[in-house]
Amino acid sequence: MGDRFDEILRSARGVLVSGHVRPDGDCLGSQAALYHLLRALGKDVSVVNPDPLSPRYAFLGEETPFGAYDGARTEGGVPPYDALVVCDVSTLERTGPLAPILRARAAPRLVIDHHVPDSRESWDATYIDEDAPATGLLVWRLARRLGVSLPLPALRGVFVAVVTDTGWFRYSNTTQEALAVAAELVEGGVDAAALYRHLFQQFPAEWPRGVATLLSSLRYRADGRLAVVSADRAALRAAGAPSFDEADEVLDLLRAVGTVEVVLVFREMADGRVKAALRSKGDFDVNRLARAHGGGGHKKAAGFDVPGPFADSVARVEEIVAREVDAWKGAGRG
Amino acid sequence: MGDRFDEILRSARGVLVSGHVRPDGDCLGSQAALYHLLRALGKDVSVVNPDPLSPRYAFLGEETPFGAYDGARTEGGVPPYDALVVCDVSTLERTGPLAPILRARAAPRLVIDHHVPDSRESWDATYIDEDAPATGLLVWRLARRLGVSLPLPALRGVFVAVVTDTGWFRYSNTTQEALAVAAELVEGGVDAAALYRHLFQQFPAEWPRGVATLLSSLRYRADGRLAVVSADRAALRAAGAPSFDEADEVLDLLRAVGTVEVVLVFREMADGRVKAALRSKGDFDVNRLARAHGGGGHKKAAGFDVPGPFADSVARVEEIVAREVDAWKGAGRG
């Protein structure tokens, strides 16, 4: 695996690196690592994503030039290239507005990813390992294979990729490789505590009140196996946290309760839609539930949107999820 | 280092393993690893601590027989032994009620620890490395040195020790060794996600409401560099969380705010005393502050108790800490 992939990459002079909409730490970290790997091989490299860096990942832009689709410019600002590498997603469709532009170009298309591949997409070569905890680890393996010694910004990229997708080494995909590579990254100069501060300690002052507001609405369903919290715009505004975007910590706090298997968080968006985020601690598949409502994600982390009004939609969806968790308990446990 | 230590340990038939009062994950994990290491060498081993396992660590007792000081029994229930090994603390005084019993015995006394040693204590041999992130890593090195292949319960002990003292690989003591050993532990069968669930996902149902109650009292001081929250017994009781013992997650949530350098959490105890917990994100030394109030800890995590009444004591201490953080900002930053 990877021969044709490596060959195309080696022979290209100019490489475009892209990824999925709303790029996360694994996508961006992989791209940072790949950018510096390809630069070390003497190539012209551009990174262009469908979306700009979110504030959480802005610090990565200080070491790696991340570009974003620019509808105001010709071809969205995508420069010419001899090979395209898409990171952390295996369908061009998920590059959003970039998809038609990338499809129209004649250059070979490569993908490096750890998700289940989409068989409808055609690639000139792939480097896909569904068992890898993060795409960033595949870039690390690629560098080994190509004999490239990665500079510090690339090592930081791999670290960000790995900690993003392993939940900072807490999820069940925390493999020997994930930890052993992290050890080498630290040996190479990566400062784990500094990256933690960049990624998880830059919230605005009003954020803890948003957490409190959500938590104060807590109710348990399905014999304590389901924890539900919700907050509409008025409640979040009253707490001084109208733009409460980061709910991962709330989901974590509710998962910390011993009886809880599934967590459900509702927030009212600015446009009146209701955002439902789901997490599972064990075997309950929240992705199936999210898909049934037009959303998606992974087995343990998924989400979907439904139209308002808030109270009605929350009551309806909460009831459906409670029934599912109840039924699962009966069937899966016993 | 360690020759005499290893020699005494090798020649002993019966070994007593002990540790500090209110043993934490590094102390207990080290003891679990040491117990199975010494058993593998064919020795009679007993573990007796000044306190029993707290609920968080109860699962460790399923694989390792942890004993606790029993005042009702002769000599507190400490069996005869040929060598004593104290883990994770270098002064016998910190073994609390066990100290006079252990001092009276003639058997050689060993210590394995990563804290700054107390020069007033005399040991027959020591294995101390102040640069090690956790005492558990020293037990791991000891096993290597003695050529002992550790069984799975010992590997779990080392993992618990390392994640406890590195804040699950988030603190600045997350060294190459910490991660490389963790990789070997996972290779040996340790399930990181399962241990995370044991250690951090067993809270009672009322716990999130206690978190909400504390967070809802949030105020910032010293230009947002200090975050303070407080809850008296009545507030915690109203939230259904009268025995709110675990505040680490609250401290973490407040440290997640970008401007915050120091976090201060006040809780009223059952006896009316006021418990103050302090955390620092960077260079501000909270240990110095805690010591000045008769408490202690580390530079980045410390605490102390003051007498009630709650509101008066909170106001007074908050003012003192706010002034210190203000002054530090002026002096240390510029």
XYZ file of C-alpha atoms in Angstrom:
668
model
C 0.000 0.000 0.000
C 1.223 3.451 -0.876
C 3.660 2.704 -3.753
C 1.658 4.519 -6.423
C 0.733 7.184 -3.861
C 4.389 7.815 -3.037
C 5.387 7.773 -6.720
C 2.859 10.435 -7.748
C 3.857 12.563 -4.786
C 7.572 12.226 -5.537
C 7.184 13.199 -9.201
C 4.944 16.247 -8.610
C 6.576 19.665 -8.489
C 3.584 21.626 -7.210
C 1.224 20.044 -4.685
C -2.138 21.275 -3.441
C -3.220 20.036 -0.003
C -6.904 20.237 0.884
C -9.407 18.793 3.359
C -12.969 18.737 4.563
C -15.347 21.568 5.447
C -14.930 22.926 8.977
C -11.477 21.294 9.277
C -10.713 19.849 12.725
C -7.436 19.156 14.510
C -6.733 15.902 12.703
C -7.352 17.452 9.270
C -5.318 20.612 10.004
C -2.567 18.834 11.929
C -2.144 16.352 9.071
C -2.004 19.188 6.575
C 0.615 21.058 8.605
C 2.744 17.908 8.781
C 2.254 17.181 5.077
C 3.045 20.770 4.090
C 6.432 20.695 5.840
C 7.146 17.152 4.660
C 6.605 18.183 1.025
C 8.565 21.395 1.493
C 11.445 19.290 2.827
C 11.262 17.375 -0.466
C 11.698 20.692 -2.305
C 8.161 21.008 -3.641
C 5.919 24.032 -4.108
C 3.082 23.448 -1.672
C -0.204 25.252 -1.095
C -2.841 24.399 1.481
C -6.376 25.498 0.565
C -9.363 24.420 2.653
C -13.073 25.050 2.134
C -13.147 27.009 5.439
C -10.664 29.227 7.304
C -9.030 28.181 10.607
C -11.411 28.357 13.567
C -10.066 30.355 16.564
C -9.049 27.129 18.348
C -6.588 26.262 15.573
C -5.486 29.778 14.628
C -2.056 29.195 16.238
C -1.295 26.543 13.606
C -1.419 29.300 10.995
C 1.656 30.926 12.496
C 3.836 28.054 11.260
C 1.944 26.804 8.238
C 0.278 28.977 5.551
C -3.335 27.748 5.572
C -5.415 29.157 2.729
C -9.201 29.101 2.529
C -11.588 29.027 -0.431
C -12.112 32.579 -1.609
C -15.270 32.898 -3.686
C -14.329 36.441 -4.670
C -11.264 35.209 -6.567
C -10.948 33.239 -9.805
C -11.199 29.503 -9.142
C -11.738 30.351 -5.473
C -8.048 31.194 -5.146
C -6.841 27.649 -5.898
C -3.382 27.886 -7.546
C -2.163 25.525 -10.319
C -0.714 22.175 -9.135
C 0.627 18.823 -10.394
C -0.958 16.681 -7.656
C -3.776 17.097 -5.176
C -3.714 15.492 -1.693
C -6.979 15.502 0.251
C -6.547 14.909 4.001
C -8.855 13.248 6.509
C -11.812 12.651 4.156
C -12.185 10.341 1.162
C -14.835 12.090 -0.897
C -14.328 15.313 -2.848
C -17.907 16.281 -2.081
C -16.881 17.013 1.519
C -14.513 19.725 0.297
C -17.694 21.794 -0.193
C -17.284 24.740 -2.596
C -13.840 23.436 -3.616
C -15.262 20.195 -5.046
C -16.235 21.468 -8.543
C -12.906 23.313 -8.868
C -10.832 20.282 -7.832
C -12.882 17.961 -10.059
C -12.297 20.183 -13.113
C -8.490 20.036 -12.769
C -6.585 17.351 -14.693
C -3.871 16.720 -12.063
C -3.828 13.365 -10.219
C -5.887 13.164 -7.042
C -4.578 11.481 -3.915
C -6.211 10.899 -0.547
C -4.701 10.208 2.884
C -7.335 9.262 5.434
C -8.392 6.956 8.275
C -12.166 6.970 7.690
C -14.190 4.265 5.950
C -13.631 5.104 2.244
C -16.500 6.234 0.037
C -16.511 3.741 -2.853
C -18.258 6.197 -5.192
C -15.208 8.457 -5.325
C -12.385 7.746 -7.773
C -8.782 8.525 -6.788
C -5.512 8.104 -8.676
C -3.969 6.673 -5.515
C -4.988 6.315 -1.890
C -3.272 5.923 1.446
C -6.142 4.839 3.671
C -5.882 2.910 6.945
C -9.205 2.631 8.743
C -7.473 1.220 11.827
C -5.240 4.253 12.319
C -6.338 6.445 15.238
C -5.649 9.619 13.242
C -4.774 10.736 9.700
C -1.824 12.559 11.256
C -0.235 9.196 12.084
C -0.387 8.275 8.374
C 1.541 11.439 7.509
C 4.077 10.435 10.169
C 4.387 6.960 8.568
C 4.665 8.582 5.116
C 7.581 10.722 6.305
C 9.305 7.573 7.604
C 8.703 5.783 4.319
C 10.061 8.688 2.288
C 13.029 9.141 4.637
C 12.106 12.720 5.527
C 13.090 14.130 8.915
C 10.168 16.370 9.901
C 10.814 19.859 11.298
C 9.179 20.981 14.576
C 6.067 22.603 12.988
C 5.313 19.257 11.334
C 5.810 17.399 14.642
C 3.364 19.799 16.284
C 0.901 19.077 13.485
C 1.103 15.322 14.060
C 0.650 15.826 17.816
C -2.434 18.035 17.321
C -3.861 15.442 14.920
C -3.323 12.554 17.344
C -4.651 14.278 20.477
C -7.700 15.558 18.582
C -8.826 12.150 17.392
C -7.849 10.115 20.487
C -9.500 12.618 22.878
C -6.062 13.383 24.289
C -5.286 9.658 24.703
C -8.564 8.884 26.511
C -10.552 7.096 23.783
C -10.416 3.406 22.928
C -8.366 4.179 19.786
C -5.398 5.123 21.995
C -3.049 2.559 20.490
C 0.554 1.695 21.218
C 1.466 3.567 18.008
C -0.402 6.741 19.051
C 1.520 6.914 22.344
C 4.874 5.804 20.915
C 4.710 8.436 18.167
C 3.670 11.060 20.743
C 6.788 10.097 22.734
C 8.956 10.678 19.657
C 7.236 14.011 19.021
C 7.993 15.169 22.577
C 11.568 13.940 22.157
C 11.699 16.069 18.997
C 10.690 19.202 20.906
C 6.876 19.189 21.071
C 5.599 20.752 24.322
C 2.412 18.846 25.253
C 1.356 21.348 27.939
C 1.800 24.322 25.595
C -0.329 22.657 22.906
C -2.974 21.813 25.519
C -3.103 25.478 26.461
C -3.451 26.529 22.803
C -6.186 24.016 22.055
C -8.242 23.875 25.237
C -7.491 26.915 27.387
C -8.452 29.889 25.207
C -12.173 30.167 25.952
C -13.859 33.567 26.415
C -14.670 34.847 29.912
C -18.425 34.150 29.612
C -17.954 30.493 28.639
C -18.126 28.945 32.182
C -21.532 30.605 32.720
C -22.795 28.999 29.527
C -21.635 25.645 30.934
C -23.458 26.376 34.214
C -26.635 27.319 32.356
C -26.653 24.097 30.373
C -25.821 21.945 33.430
C -28.539 23.538 35.562
C -31.167 22.147 33.146
C -29.967 18.568 33.715
C -32.502 15.735 33.734
C -31.840 11.999 33.647
C -33.889 9.586 31.551
C -33.865 5.824 30.961
C -32.952 4.944 34.556
C -30.068 7.404 34.614
C -28.472 5.996 31.455
C -29.344 9.117 29.459
C -28.355 12.638 30.592
C -30.076 15.566 28.830
C -29.387 19.304 29.052
C -30.747 22.171 26.963
C -30.548 25.943 26.667
C -32.365 28.315 24.336
C -30.981 31.652 23.132
C -32.619 33.574 25.984
C -31.028 31.359 28.650
C -27.584 31.574 27.057
C -27.938 35.333 26.606
C -28.956 35.713 30.278
C -25.764 33.850 31.209
C -23.747 36.256 29.091
C -22.795 33.458 26.703
C -24.973 33.986 23.599
C -22.431 32.391 21.236
C -21.918 29.195 23.160
C -20.193 27.172 20.450
C -18.025 24.840 22.481
C -20.077 22.194 24.256
C -17.558 19.336 24.312
C -16.663 20.005 27.943
C -20.360 19.817 28.939
C -20.659 16.482 27.174
C -17.540 15.305 29.034
C -18.898 16.410 32.424
C -22.127 14.492 31.899
C -20.274 11.410 30.696
C -18.386 11.547 34.006
C -21.534 10.366 35.831
C -21.266 6.646 36.555
C -24.711 5.531 35.386
C -24.693 7.623 32.184
C -24.207 5.806 28.881
C -25.525 8.471 26.500
C -25.459 12.284 26.666
C -27.768 14.611 24.724
C -27.173 18.383 24.567
C -29.647 20.799 22.916
C -28.780 24.379 22.024
C -30.837 26.940 20.123
C -28.920 28.441 17.207
C -29.060 32.071 16.032
C -31.316 31.065 13.117
C -33.819 29.362 15.456
C -32.795 25.816 14.554
C -32.119 23.343 17.345
C -28.690 21.705 17.486
C -28.583 18.269 19.113
C -25.202 16.794 20.098
C -24.947 13.146 21.192
C -22.160 11.203 22.891
C -21.925 7.573 23.905
C -19.619 6.180 26.577
C -19.850 2.570 25.514
C -21.584 0.504 22.852
C -24.703 2.551 22.186
C -24.450 3.794 18.561
C -25.328 7.512 18.486
C -24.384 7.784 14.805
C -27.374 5.622 13.823
C -29.681 7.932 15.770
C -28.143 11.060 14.251
C -28.414 9.686 10.719
C -32.105 8.978 11.234
C -32.475 12.730 11.814
C -30.405 13.812 8.816
C -27.148 14.242 10.752
C -24.145 12.009 11.283
C -20.777 11.472 12.926
C -19.149 8.502 14.588
C -20.522 5.681 16.712
C -19.598 7.527 19.933
C -20.008 11.163 18.806
C -22.690 12.469 16.467
C -25.148 15.303 15.987
C -27.975 16.722 13.945
C -30.158 19.837 13.548
C -33.935 20.053 13.704
C -36.226 23.056 13.100
C -37.710 24.960 16.066
C -39.685 25.970 18.020
C -37.119 25.061 20.678
C -39.284 23.665 23.505
C -41.416 21.488 21.210
C -38.473 20.061 19.289
C -36.467 19.370 22.435
C -39.410 17.534 24.035
C -40.006 15.453 20.903
C -36.370 14.490 20.221
C -35.638 13.856 23.920
C -38.553 11.411 24.014
C -37.320 9.532 20.953
C -33.760 9.253 22.276
C -34.955 8.208 25.762
C -37.023 5.416 24.209
C -34.048 4.218 22.149
C -31.694 4.188 25.154
C -34.351 2.379 27.190
C -34.789 -0.250 24.482
C -31.024 -0.659 24.056
C -30.607 -1.197 27.764
C -33.196 -3.972 27.607
C -31.671 -5.601 24.558
C -27.956 -4.968 24.895
C -27.472 -5.440 28.604
C -29.877 -7.489 30.610
C 21.923 4.926 42.170
C 19.839 2.053 43.407
C 22.532 -0.625 44.023
C 22.037 -0.781 47.779
C 18.289 -0.315 47.297
C 18.122 -3.292 44.921
C 20.362 -5.398 47.177
C 18.176 -4.917 50.282
C 15.068 -5.626 48.261
C 16.553 -8.767 46.694
C 17.631 -10.207 50.048
C 14.356 -9.573 51.915
C 11.855 -12.412 52.186
C 8.917 -10.412 53.529
C 8.346 -6.852 52.287
C 5.951 -4.234 53.591
C 4.875 -1.543 51.104
C 3.429 1.684 52.474
C 2.725 5.267 51.404
C 1.352 8.644 52.373
C -1.947 9.614 53.983
C -4.877 9.902 51.549
C -2.945 7.935 48.896
C -3.459 9.225 45.338
C -3.136 7.508 41.969
C 0.650 7.771 41.802
C 1.083 6.337 45.298
C -1.420 3.506 44.797
C -0.416 2.747 41.213
C 3.236 2.528 42.260
C 2.295 0.218 45.113
C 0.251 -2.043 42.829
C 3.191 -2.283 40.419
C 5.667 -2.883 43.247
C 3.449 -5.515 44.873
C 3.302 -7.608 41.688
C 6.982 -6.997 40.932
C 7.976 -8.334 44.367
C 5.535 -11.238 44.119
C 7.158 -12.147 40.793
C 10.456 -12.297 42.723
C 8.844 -14.815 45.082
C 8.520 -12.569 48.121
C 5.815 -12.283 50.763
C 4.365 -8.823 50.211
C 1.860 -6.759 52.187
C 0.604 -3.303 51.332
C -0.574 -1.257 54.327
C -1.468 2.420 53.946
C -2.522 4.985 56.554
C -5.906 5.331 54.770
C -8.163 2.985 52.803
C -8.732 3.299 49.032
C -10.980 6.219 48.112
C -13.921 5.277 45.819
C -12.048 6.551 42.739
C -9.309 3.967 43.233
C -11.408 1.115 44.627
C -11.044 -0.837 41.362
C -7.300 -1.190 42.002
C -8.178 -3.276 45.063
C -9.631 -5.993 42.842
C -6.166 -6.909 41.594
C -3.930 -5.874 44.475
C -4.631 -6.450 48.201
C -4.433 -2.950 49.670
C -4.519 -2.915 53.465
C -5.185 0.125 55.630
C -4.056 1.060 59.142
C -6.431 -0.560 61.597
C -6.279 1.136 64.984
C -8.422 -1.603 66.514
C -5.748 -4.231 65.875
C -2.338 -4.756 67.460
C 0.316 -2.603 65.758
C -2.465 -1.219 63.536
C -2.526 -4.498 61.606
C 1.027 -4.167 60.270
C 2.484 -7.678 59.756
C 6.162 -8.608 60.374
C 8.567 -7.832 57.486
C 12.267 -7.851 56.529
C 12.202 -4.625 54.527
C 9.920 -1.606 54.275
C 9.383 0.307 51.029
C 7.616 3.659 51.288
C 6.183 4.931 47.987
C 5.689 8.477 46.707
C 6.790 10.304 49.877
C 10.201 10.589 51.519
C 9.300 11.197 55.151
C 7.826 8.634 57.526
C 5.844 11.384 59.209
C 3.549 11.516 56.170
C 2.499 7.907 56.807
C 0.393 9.392 59.633
C -0.636 6.861 62.291
C 1.724 4.269 60.775
C 4.819 6.388 61.447
C 5.445 5.342 65.097
C 4.849 1.675 64.232
C 7.211 1.728 61.241
C 9.870 3.661 63.211
C 9.806 1.072 66.002
C 10.573 -1.835 63.663
C 14.204 -2.856 63.136
C 13.892 -3.822 59.446
C 15.657 -1.695 56.823
C 13.681 1.225 55.438
C 13.653 2.047 51.729
C 11.962 4.849 49.831
C 11.020 5.180 46.158
C 9.837 8.667 45.269
C 9.967 11.598 42.855
C 9.445 14.447 45.330
C 12.136 16.703 46.760
C 13.579 14.535 49.591
C 13.219 15.553 53.233
C 16.785 15.650 54.535
C 15.691 15.121 58.162
C 14.568 11.563 57.426
C 17.066 8.702 57.516
C 16.690 5.779 55.111
C 18.757 2.631 54.637
C 18.569 3.150 50.906
C 16.690 5.448 48.552
C 15.593 5.444 44.947
C 14.643 9.067 44.389
C 14.523 10.916 41.078
C 13.048 14.398 41.375
C 12.922 14.737 37.599
C 10.686 11.704 37.115
C 7.074 12.669 36.250
C 5.723 9.931 38.547
C 6.899 7.450 41.185
C 5.218 4.769 39.053
C 7.861 5.300 36.375
C 10.564 4.521 38.955
C 8.881 1.190 39.716
C 8.826 0.537 35.962
C 12.584 1.291 35.776
C 13.178 -0.907 38.833
C 11.440 -3.834 37.134
C 13.662 -3.336 34.074
C 16.756 -3.224 36.267
C 15.776 -6.386 38.140
C 14.803 -8.152 34.919
C 11.221 -8.716 36.031
C 8.467 -8.938 33.416
C 5.479 -7.223 35.019
C 2.019 -8.835 34.863
C -1.010 -6.841 33.645
C -2.158 -5.612 37.114
C 1.292 -4.063 37.576
C 1.133 -2.444 34.126
C -2.244 -0.954 35.039
C -0.682 0.375 38.245
C 2.114 2.126 36.352
C -0.418 3.610 33.904
C -2.625 4.942 36.736
C 0.473 6.427 38.389
C 1.632 8.185 35.224
C -1.756 9.596 34.161
C -2.435 10.823 37.705
C 0.725 12.868 37.978
C 0.927 14.119 34.374
C -2.755 15.184 34.339
C -3.387 12.515 31.686
C -0.395 13.734 29.622
C -1.464 17.404 29.716
C 1.020 18.865 32.229
C 4.503 20.127 31.492
C 6.021 16.981 33.048
C 4.723 14.920 30.118
C 8.138 13.647 29.084
C 9.236 11.367 26.290
C 9.634 8.631 28.912
C 6.082 9.065 30.258
C 4.597 8.605 26.779
C 7.006 5.873 25.670
C 6.304 3.814 28.801
C 2.556 4.384 28.320
C 2.950 3.008 24.791
C 4.616 -0.127 26.196
C 1.858 -0.468 28.809
C -0.824 -0.346 26.089
C 1.201 -2.839 24.048
C 1.183 -5.050 27.153
C -2.607 -4.983 27.374
C -3.530 -1.828 29.280
C -6.823 -0.333 28.037
C -6.479 3.464 28.366
C -10.188 4.143 27.766
C -11.246 1.583 30.382
C -8.920 3.118 32.982
C -10.221 6.583 32.102
C -13.733 5.316 32.752
C -12.711 3.835 36.119
C -10.881 6.953 37.278
C -12.931 9.808 35.872
C -16.392 8.570 34.899
C -17.847 7.200 38.133
C -19.341 10.348 39.651
C -22.750 10.296 41.391
C -25.852 11.603 39.582
C -25.977 14.866 41.559
C -22.382 15.818 40.760
C -23.053 17.940 37.595
C -25.487 20.115 39.586
C -22.767 20.767 42.129
C -20.520 21.866 39.257
C -23.287 24.169 37.961
C -23.788 25.666 41.427
C -20.110 26.474 41.804
C -19.796 27.868 38.259
C -22.849 30.092 38.633
C -21.032 32.009 41.420
C -18.153 32.889 39.084
C -16.427 36.251 39.404
C -13.194 37.436 37.810
C -10.591 39.463 39.677
C -7.207 40.977 38.808
C -8.192 41.920 35.230
C -9.554 38.454 34.511
C -6.357 36.688 35.587
C -8.039 35.243 38.687
C -11.284 33.221 38.512
C -13.122 32.639 41.819
C -16.127 30.434 42.594
C -17.660 29.464 45.935
C -20.527 27.460 47.385
C -21.633 27.011 50.978
C -23.385 23.923 52.355
C -26.847 25.372 51.711
C -26.112 26.053 48.038
C -24.641 22.597 47.490
C -27.543 20.980 49.353
C -30.052 22.926 47.218
C -28.288 21.524 44.137
C -28.641 18.019 45.548
C -24.864 17.706 45.889
C -24.159 18.101 49.626
C -21.000 15.969 49.517
C -19.316 17.715 46.631
C -15.818 16.295 47.084
C -14.503 16.345 43.537
C -13.767 19.854 42.329
C -10.883 19.137 39.933
C -13.170 19.386 36.898
C -14.409 22.815 38.045
C -10.821 23.978 38.386
C -10.132 22.657 34.871
C -13.152 24.441 33.393
C -12.058 27.769 34.836
C -8.478 27.264 33.701
C -9.919 26.840 30.187
C -10.656 30.578 30.054
C -7.960 32.337 28.044
C -7.215 35.242 30.388
C -7.209 33.129 33.574
C -3.845 32.404 35.218
C -5.054 31.393 38.689
C -8.237 29.628 39.856
C -9.636 29.743 43.403
C -12.481 27.458 44.532
C -14.144 27.763 47.968
C -16.381 25.065 49.451
C -17.927 24.897 52.917
C -17.158 21.600 54.647
C -19.523 19.619 56.902
C -17.649 20.890 59.999
C -18.107 24.523 58.940
C -14.511 25.015 57.844
C -13.809 26.603 54.457
C -11.760 24.641 51.948
C -9.805 26.713 49.432
C -8.350 25.013 46.344
C -5.899 26.866 44.099
C -4.592 26.109 40.617
C -2.111 27.958 38.444
C -1.875 27.674 34.659
C 1.564 29.168 34.345
C 4.278 30.572 36.570
C 2.255 31.936 39.490
C 3.228 29.864 42.560
C 0.041 28.824 44.403
C 2.009 26.630 46.816
C 3.591 29.704 48.417
C 0.136 31.204 48.951
C -1.250 27.964 50.403
C 1.696 27.561 52.775
C 1.147 31.064 54.109
C -2.316 29.842 55.181
C -1.106 26.589 56.751
C -1.727 24.423 53.681
C 0.494 23.222 50.860
C 0.820 21.327 47.619
C 2.739 21.966 44.424
C 3.584 25.136 42.539
C 0.600 24.689 40.220
C -1.870 22.944 42.566
C -2.298 23.662 46.268
C -4.918 24.189 48.943
C -5.661 25.111 52.534
C -8.494 25.289 55.095
C -9.622 28.321 57.080
C -12.269 28.565 59.824
C -15.748 29.937 59.010
C -18.051 31.778 58.925
C -18.129 31.063 55.184
C -19.012 34.459 53.681
C -16.516 36.391 55.823
C -13.650 33.979 55.228
C -14.293 33.797 51.485
C -14.323 37.590 51.187
C -11.116 37.933 53.200
C -9.126 35.194 51.421
C -10.400 36.198 47.972
C -9.141 39.734 48.592
C -5.694 38.504 49.642
C -5.352 36.221 46.605
C -6.640 38.907 44.215
C -4.015 41.316 45.536
C -1.252 38.727 45.099
C -2.278 37.909 41.530
C -2.505 41.622 40.744
C 0.970 42.233 42.160
C 2.400 39.207 40.322
C 0.966 40.448 37.074
C 2.691 43.763 37.608
C 6.003 42.216 38.590
C 6.197 39.021 36.540
C 4.704 40.172 33.267
C 5.052 43.828 32.403
